PDB file of C-alpha atoms in Angstrom:
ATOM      1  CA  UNK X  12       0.906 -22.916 -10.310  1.00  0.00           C
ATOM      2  CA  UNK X  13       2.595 -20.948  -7.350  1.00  0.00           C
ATOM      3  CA  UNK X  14       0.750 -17.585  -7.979  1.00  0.00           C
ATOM      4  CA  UNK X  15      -2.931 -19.412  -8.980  1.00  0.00           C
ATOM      5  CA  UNK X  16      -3.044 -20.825  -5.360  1.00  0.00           C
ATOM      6  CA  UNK X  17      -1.292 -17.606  -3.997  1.00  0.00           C
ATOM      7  CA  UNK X  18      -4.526 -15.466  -5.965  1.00  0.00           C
ATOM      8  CA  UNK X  19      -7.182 -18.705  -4.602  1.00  0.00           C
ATOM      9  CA  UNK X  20      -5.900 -18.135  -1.085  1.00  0.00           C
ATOM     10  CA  UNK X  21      -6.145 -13.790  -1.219  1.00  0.00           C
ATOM     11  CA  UNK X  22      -9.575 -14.391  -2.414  1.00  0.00           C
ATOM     12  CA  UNK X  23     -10.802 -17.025   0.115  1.00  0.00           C
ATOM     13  CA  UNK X  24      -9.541 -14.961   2.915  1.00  0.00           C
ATOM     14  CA  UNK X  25     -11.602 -12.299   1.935  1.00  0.00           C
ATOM     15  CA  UNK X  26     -14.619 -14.642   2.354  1.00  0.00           C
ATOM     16  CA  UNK X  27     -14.356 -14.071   6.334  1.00  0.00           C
ATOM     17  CA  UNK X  28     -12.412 -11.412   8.060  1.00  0.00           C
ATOM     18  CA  UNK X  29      -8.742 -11.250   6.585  1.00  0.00           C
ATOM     19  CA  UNK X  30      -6.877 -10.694   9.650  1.00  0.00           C
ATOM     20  CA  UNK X  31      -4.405  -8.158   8.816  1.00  0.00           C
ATOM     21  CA  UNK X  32      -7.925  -6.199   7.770  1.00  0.00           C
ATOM     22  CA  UNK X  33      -8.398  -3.620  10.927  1.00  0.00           C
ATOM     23  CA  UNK X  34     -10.575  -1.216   9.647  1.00  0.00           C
ATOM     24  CA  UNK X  35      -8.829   1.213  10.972  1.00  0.00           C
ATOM     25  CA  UNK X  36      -6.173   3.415   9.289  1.00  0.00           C
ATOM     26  CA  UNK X  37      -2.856   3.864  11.298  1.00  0.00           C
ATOM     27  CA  UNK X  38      -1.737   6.872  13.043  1.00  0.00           C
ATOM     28  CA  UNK X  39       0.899   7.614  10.617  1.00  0.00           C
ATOM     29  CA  UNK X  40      -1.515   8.024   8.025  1.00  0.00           C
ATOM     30  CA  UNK X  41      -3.766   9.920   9.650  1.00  0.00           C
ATOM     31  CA  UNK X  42      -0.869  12.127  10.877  1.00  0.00           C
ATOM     32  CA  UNK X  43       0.127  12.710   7.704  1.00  0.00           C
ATOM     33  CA  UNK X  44      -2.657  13.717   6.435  1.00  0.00           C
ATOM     34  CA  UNK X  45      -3.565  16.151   9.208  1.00  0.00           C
ATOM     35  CA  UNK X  46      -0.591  17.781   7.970  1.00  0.00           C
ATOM     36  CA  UNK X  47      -0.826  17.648   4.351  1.00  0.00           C
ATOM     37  CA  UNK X  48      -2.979  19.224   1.525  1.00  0.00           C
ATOM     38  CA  UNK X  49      -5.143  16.830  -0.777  1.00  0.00           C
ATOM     39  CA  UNK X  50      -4.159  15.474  -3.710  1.00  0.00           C
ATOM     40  CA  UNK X  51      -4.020  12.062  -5.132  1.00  0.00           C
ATOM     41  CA  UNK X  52      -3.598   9.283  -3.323  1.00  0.00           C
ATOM     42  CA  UNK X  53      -2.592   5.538  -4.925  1.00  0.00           C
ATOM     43  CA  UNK X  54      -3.104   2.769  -1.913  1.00  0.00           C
ATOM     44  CA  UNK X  55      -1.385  -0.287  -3.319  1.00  0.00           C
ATOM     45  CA  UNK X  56      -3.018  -3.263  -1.754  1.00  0.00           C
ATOM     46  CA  UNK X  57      -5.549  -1.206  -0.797  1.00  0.00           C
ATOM     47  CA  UNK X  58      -7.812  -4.439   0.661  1.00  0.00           C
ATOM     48  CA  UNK X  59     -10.949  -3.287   1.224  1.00  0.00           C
ATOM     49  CA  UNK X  60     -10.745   0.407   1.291  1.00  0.00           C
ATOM     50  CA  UNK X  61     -10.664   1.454   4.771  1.00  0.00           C
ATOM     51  CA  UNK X  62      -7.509   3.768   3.948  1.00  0.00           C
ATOM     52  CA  UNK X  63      -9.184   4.770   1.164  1.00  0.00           C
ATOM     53  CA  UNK X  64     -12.202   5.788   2.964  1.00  0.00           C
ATOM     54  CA  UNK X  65      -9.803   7.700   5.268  1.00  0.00           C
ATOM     55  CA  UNK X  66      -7.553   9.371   2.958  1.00  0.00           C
ATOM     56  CA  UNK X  67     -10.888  10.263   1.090  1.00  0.00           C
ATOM     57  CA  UNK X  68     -12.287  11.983   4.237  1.00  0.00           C
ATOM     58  CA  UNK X  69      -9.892  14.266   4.409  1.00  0.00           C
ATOM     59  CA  UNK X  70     -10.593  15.454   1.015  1.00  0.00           C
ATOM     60  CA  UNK X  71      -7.856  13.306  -1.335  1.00  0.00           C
ATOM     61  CA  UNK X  72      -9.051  11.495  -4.453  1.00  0.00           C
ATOM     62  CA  UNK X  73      -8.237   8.066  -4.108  1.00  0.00           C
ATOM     63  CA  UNK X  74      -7.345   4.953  -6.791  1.00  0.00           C
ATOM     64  CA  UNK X  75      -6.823   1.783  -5.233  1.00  0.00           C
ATOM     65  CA  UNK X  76      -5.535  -1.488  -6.635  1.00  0.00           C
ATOM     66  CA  UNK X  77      -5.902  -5.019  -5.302  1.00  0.00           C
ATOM     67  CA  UNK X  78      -5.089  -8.709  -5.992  1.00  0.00           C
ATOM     68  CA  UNK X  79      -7.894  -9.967  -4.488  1.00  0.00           C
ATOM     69  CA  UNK X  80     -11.015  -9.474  -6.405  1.00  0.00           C
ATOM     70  CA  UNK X  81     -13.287  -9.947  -3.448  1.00  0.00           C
ATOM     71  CA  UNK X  82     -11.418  -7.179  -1.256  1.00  0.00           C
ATOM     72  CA  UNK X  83     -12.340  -5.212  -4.200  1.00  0.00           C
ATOM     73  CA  UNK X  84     -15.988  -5.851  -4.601  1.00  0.00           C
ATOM     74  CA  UNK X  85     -16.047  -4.942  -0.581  1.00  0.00           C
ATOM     75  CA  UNK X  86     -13.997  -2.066  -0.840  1.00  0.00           C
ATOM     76  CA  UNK X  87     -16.464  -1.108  -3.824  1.00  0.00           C
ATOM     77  CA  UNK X  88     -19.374  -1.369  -1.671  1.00  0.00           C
ATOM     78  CA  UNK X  89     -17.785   0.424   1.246  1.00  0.00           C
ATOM     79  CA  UNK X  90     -16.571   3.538  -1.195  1.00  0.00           C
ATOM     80  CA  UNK X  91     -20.242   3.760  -2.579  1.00  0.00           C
ATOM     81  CA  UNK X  92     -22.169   3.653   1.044  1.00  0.00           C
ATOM     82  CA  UNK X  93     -19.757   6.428   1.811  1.00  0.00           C
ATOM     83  CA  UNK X  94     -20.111   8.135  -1.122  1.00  0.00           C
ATOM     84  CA  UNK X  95     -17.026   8.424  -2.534  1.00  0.00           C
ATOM     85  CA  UNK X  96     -15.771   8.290  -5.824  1.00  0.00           C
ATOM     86  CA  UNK X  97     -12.798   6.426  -5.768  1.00  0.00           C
ATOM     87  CA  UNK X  98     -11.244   4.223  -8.615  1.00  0.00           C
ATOM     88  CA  UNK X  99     -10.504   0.637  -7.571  1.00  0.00           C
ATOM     89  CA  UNK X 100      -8.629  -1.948  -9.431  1.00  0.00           C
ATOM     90  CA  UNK X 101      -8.202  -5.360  -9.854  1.00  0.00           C
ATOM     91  CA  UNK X 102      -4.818  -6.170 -10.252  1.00  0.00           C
ATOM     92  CA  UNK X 103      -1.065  -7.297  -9.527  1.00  0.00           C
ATOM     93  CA  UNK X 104       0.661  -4.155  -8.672  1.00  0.00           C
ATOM     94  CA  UNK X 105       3.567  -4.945 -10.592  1.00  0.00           C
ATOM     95  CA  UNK X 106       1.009  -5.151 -14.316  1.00  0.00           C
ATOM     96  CA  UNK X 107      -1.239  -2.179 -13.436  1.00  0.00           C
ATOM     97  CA  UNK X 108      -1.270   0.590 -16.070  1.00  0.00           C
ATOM     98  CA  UNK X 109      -1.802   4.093 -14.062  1.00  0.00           C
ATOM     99  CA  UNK X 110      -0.662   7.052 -15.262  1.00  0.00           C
ATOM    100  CA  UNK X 111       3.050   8.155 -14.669  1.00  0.00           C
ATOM    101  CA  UNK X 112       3.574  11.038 -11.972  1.00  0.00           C
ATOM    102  CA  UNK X 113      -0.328  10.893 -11.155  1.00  0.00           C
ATOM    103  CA  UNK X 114       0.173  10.227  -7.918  1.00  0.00           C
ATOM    104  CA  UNK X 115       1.330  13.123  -4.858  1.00  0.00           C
ATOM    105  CA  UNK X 116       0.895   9.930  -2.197  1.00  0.00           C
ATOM    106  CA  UNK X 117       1.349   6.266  -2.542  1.00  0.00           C
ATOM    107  CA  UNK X 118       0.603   4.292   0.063  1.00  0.00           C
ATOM    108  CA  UNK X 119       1.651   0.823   0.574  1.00  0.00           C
ATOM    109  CA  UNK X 120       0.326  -0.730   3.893  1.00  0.00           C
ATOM    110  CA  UNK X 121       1.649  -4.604   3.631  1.00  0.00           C
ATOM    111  CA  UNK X 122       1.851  -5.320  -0.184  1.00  0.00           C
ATOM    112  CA  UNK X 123       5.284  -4.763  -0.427  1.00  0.00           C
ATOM    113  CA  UNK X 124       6.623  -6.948   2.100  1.00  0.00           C
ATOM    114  CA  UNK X 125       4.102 -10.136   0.195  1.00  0.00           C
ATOM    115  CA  UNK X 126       5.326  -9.821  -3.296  1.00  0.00           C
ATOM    116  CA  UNK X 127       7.657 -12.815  -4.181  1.00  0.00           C
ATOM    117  CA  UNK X 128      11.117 -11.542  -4.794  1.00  0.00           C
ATOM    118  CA  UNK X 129      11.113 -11.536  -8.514  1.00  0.00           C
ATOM    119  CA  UNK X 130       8.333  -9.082  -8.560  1.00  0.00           C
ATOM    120  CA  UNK X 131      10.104  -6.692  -6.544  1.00  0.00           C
ATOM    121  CA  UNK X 132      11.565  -4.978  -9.183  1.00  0.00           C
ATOM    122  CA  UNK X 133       8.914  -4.023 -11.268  1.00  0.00           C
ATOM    123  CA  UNK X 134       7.112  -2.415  -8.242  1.00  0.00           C
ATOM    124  CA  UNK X 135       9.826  -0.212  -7.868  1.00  0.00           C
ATOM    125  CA  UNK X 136       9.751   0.617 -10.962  1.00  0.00           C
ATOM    126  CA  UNK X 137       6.337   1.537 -11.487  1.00  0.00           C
ATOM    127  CA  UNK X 138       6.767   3.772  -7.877  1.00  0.00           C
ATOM    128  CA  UNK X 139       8.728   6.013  -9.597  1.00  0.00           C
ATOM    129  CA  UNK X 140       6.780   6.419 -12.674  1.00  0.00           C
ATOM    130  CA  UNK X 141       3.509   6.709 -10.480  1.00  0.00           C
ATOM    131  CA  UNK X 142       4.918   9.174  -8.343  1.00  0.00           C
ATOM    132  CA  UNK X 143       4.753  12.553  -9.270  1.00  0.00           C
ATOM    133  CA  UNK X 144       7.482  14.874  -8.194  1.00  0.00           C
ATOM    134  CA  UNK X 145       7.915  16.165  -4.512  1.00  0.00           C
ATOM    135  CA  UNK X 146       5.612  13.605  -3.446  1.00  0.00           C
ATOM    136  CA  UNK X 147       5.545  11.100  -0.825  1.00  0.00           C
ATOM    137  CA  UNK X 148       5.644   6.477  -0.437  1.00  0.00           C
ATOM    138  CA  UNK X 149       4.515   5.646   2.801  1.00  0.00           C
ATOM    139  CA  UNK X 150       5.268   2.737   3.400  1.00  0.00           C
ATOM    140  CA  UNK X 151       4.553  -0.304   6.133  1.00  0.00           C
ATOM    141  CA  UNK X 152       6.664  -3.525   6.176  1.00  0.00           C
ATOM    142  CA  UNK X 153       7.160  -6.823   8.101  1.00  0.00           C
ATOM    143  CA  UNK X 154      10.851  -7.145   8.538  1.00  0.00           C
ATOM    144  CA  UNK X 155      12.665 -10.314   7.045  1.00  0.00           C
ATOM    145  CA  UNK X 156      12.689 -12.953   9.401  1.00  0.00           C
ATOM    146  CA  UNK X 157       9.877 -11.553  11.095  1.00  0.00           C
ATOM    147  CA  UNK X 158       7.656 -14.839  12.211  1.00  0.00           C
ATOM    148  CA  UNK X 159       8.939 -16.783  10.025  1.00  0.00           C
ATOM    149  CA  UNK X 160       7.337 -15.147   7.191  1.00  0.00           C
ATOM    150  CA  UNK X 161       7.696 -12.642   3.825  1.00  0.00           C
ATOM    151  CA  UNK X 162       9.251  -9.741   4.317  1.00  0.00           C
ATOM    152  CA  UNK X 163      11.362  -6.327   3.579  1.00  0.00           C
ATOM    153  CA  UNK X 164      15.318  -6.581   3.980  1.00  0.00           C
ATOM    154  CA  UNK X 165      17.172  -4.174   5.094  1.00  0.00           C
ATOM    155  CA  UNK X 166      19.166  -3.912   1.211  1.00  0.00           C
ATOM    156  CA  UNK X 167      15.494  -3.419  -0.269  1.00  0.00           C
ATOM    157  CA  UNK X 168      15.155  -0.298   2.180  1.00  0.00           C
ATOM    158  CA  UNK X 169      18.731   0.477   0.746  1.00  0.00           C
ATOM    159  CA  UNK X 170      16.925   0.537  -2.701  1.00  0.00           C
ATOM    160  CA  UNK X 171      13.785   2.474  -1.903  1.00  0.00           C
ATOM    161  CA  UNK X 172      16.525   5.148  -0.271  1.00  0.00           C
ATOM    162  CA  UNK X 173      18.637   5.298  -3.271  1.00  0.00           C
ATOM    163  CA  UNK X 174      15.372   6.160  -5.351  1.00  0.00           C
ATOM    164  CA  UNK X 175      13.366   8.425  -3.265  1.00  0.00           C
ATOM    165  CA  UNK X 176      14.784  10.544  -0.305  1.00  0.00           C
ATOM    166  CA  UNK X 177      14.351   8.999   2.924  1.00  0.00           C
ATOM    167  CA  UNK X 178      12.365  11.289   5.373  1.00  0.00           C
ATOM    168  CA  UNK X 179      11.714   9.203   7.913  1.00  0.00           C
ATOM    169  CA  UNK X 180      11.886   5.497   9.599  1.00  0.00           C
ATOM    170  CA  UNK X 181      10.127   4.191  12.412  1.00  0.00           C
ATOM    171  CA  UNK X 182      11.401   0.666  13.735  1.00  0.00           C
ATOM    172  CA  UNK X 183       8.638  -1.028  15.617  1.00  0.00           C
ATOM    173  CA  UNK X 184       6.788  -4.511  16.382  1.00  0.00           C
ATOM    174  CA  UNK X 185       3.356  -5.492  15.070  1.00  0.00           C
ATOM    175  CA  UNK X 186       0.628  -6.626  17.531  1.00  0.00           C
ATOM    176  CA  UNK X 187       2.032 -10.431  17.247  1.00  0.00           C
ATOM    177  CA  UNK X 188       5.797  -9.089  17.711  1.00  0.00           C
ATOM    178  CA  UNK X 189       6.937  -9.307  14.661  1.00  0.00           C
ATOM    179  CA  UNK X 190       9.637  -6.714  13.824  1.00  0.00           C
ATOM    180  CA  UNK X 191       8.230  -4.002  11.304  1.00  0.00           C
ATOM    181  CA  UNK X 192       8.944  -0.738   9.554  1.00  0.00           C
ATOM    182  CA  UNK X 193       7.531   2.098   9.160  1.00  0.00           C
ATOM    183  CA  UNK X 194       8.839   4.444   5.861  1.00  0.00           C
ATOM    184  CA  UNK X 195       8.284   7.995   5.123  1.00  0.00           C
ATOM    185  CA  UNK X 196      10.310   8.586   1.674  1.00  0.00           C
ATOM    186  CA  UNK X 197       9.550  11.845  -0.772  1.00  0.00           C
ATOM    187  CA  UNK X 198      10.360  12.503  -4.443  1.00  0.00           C
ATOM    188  CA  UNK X 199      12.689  15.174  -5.128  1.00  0.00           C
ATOM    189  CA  UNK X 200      11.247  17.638  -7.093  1.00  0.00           C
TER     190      UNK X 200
END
């Protein structure tokens, strides 16, 4: 019952402006990819595109999946005004079938840190066999505690550390003051 009104209220958000939905892609993506060749690029949660639109720009090909099947009929739209062929999916990250190592970025800008606990697991899991070797899981996360609501604890970035090679971390506060993080890790090759 928990995860039918969790998918109800993703959807109905995406009936008016969700508001974690900016439409504009953070400086540490666009830094990174100022500095990086394309490749292929996995946004997990990817909403309704806008860093797929970006990562796109600069030349990446871009799959997207996305719980909310409205966020992906808008991130559909927004991919085909711009002309880009990306692949979009609606899913649970933790069920998607993608191919193993296909990925040389994954990005995950706020999924993580909303998955219930249980699911954590399997998204780690499905990381590595997404992410092909010497690439690179950025990664943006509300802290634990951090207004009350779901979050990343500091063991999980343990986990993600003992998996991939931390590059770099960025300890900051989103616009409301909640305590986030910012994760750069990279797959050995």
């Amino acid at each position: 019952m928990r995860s039918l009104l969790r998918w109800l209220w993703f959807n109905w958000i995406y009936f008016r402006q969700a508001p974690w939905d900016t439409r504009t892609s953070p400086p540490e993506l666009v830094q990174f990819m100022d500095a990086h060749a394309p490749g292929r690029a996995l946004d997990l949660g990817c909403g309704t595109g806008t860093n797929l639109l970006t990562m796109a720009s600069y030349g990446w090909q871009v799959t997207g999946v996305e719980y909310a099947w409205r966020a992906v009929l808008i991130a559909r739209r927004r991919l085909k005004q711009a002309r880009v062929n990306g692949v979009l999916i609606a899913g649970d990250v933790t069920r998607a079938k993608l191919a193993n190592g296909a990925f040389d970025l994954i990005l995950d800008m706020g999924c993580y840190h909303g998955l219930a606990t249980g699911s954590r697991a399997a998204y780690r899991a499905n990381l590595l066999r997404w992410l092909a070797p010497g690439g690179t899981f950025l990664l943006y996360a509300h802290c634990q505690g951090a207004g009350g609501g779901a979050g990343i604890e500091e063991g999980e970035i343990e986990k993600f550390s003992t998996m991939l090679r931390l590059a770099e971390r960025l300890d900051s506060y989103d616009s409301r003051e909640r305590k986030a993080v910012w994760l750069r890790l990279e797959r050995c090759v």
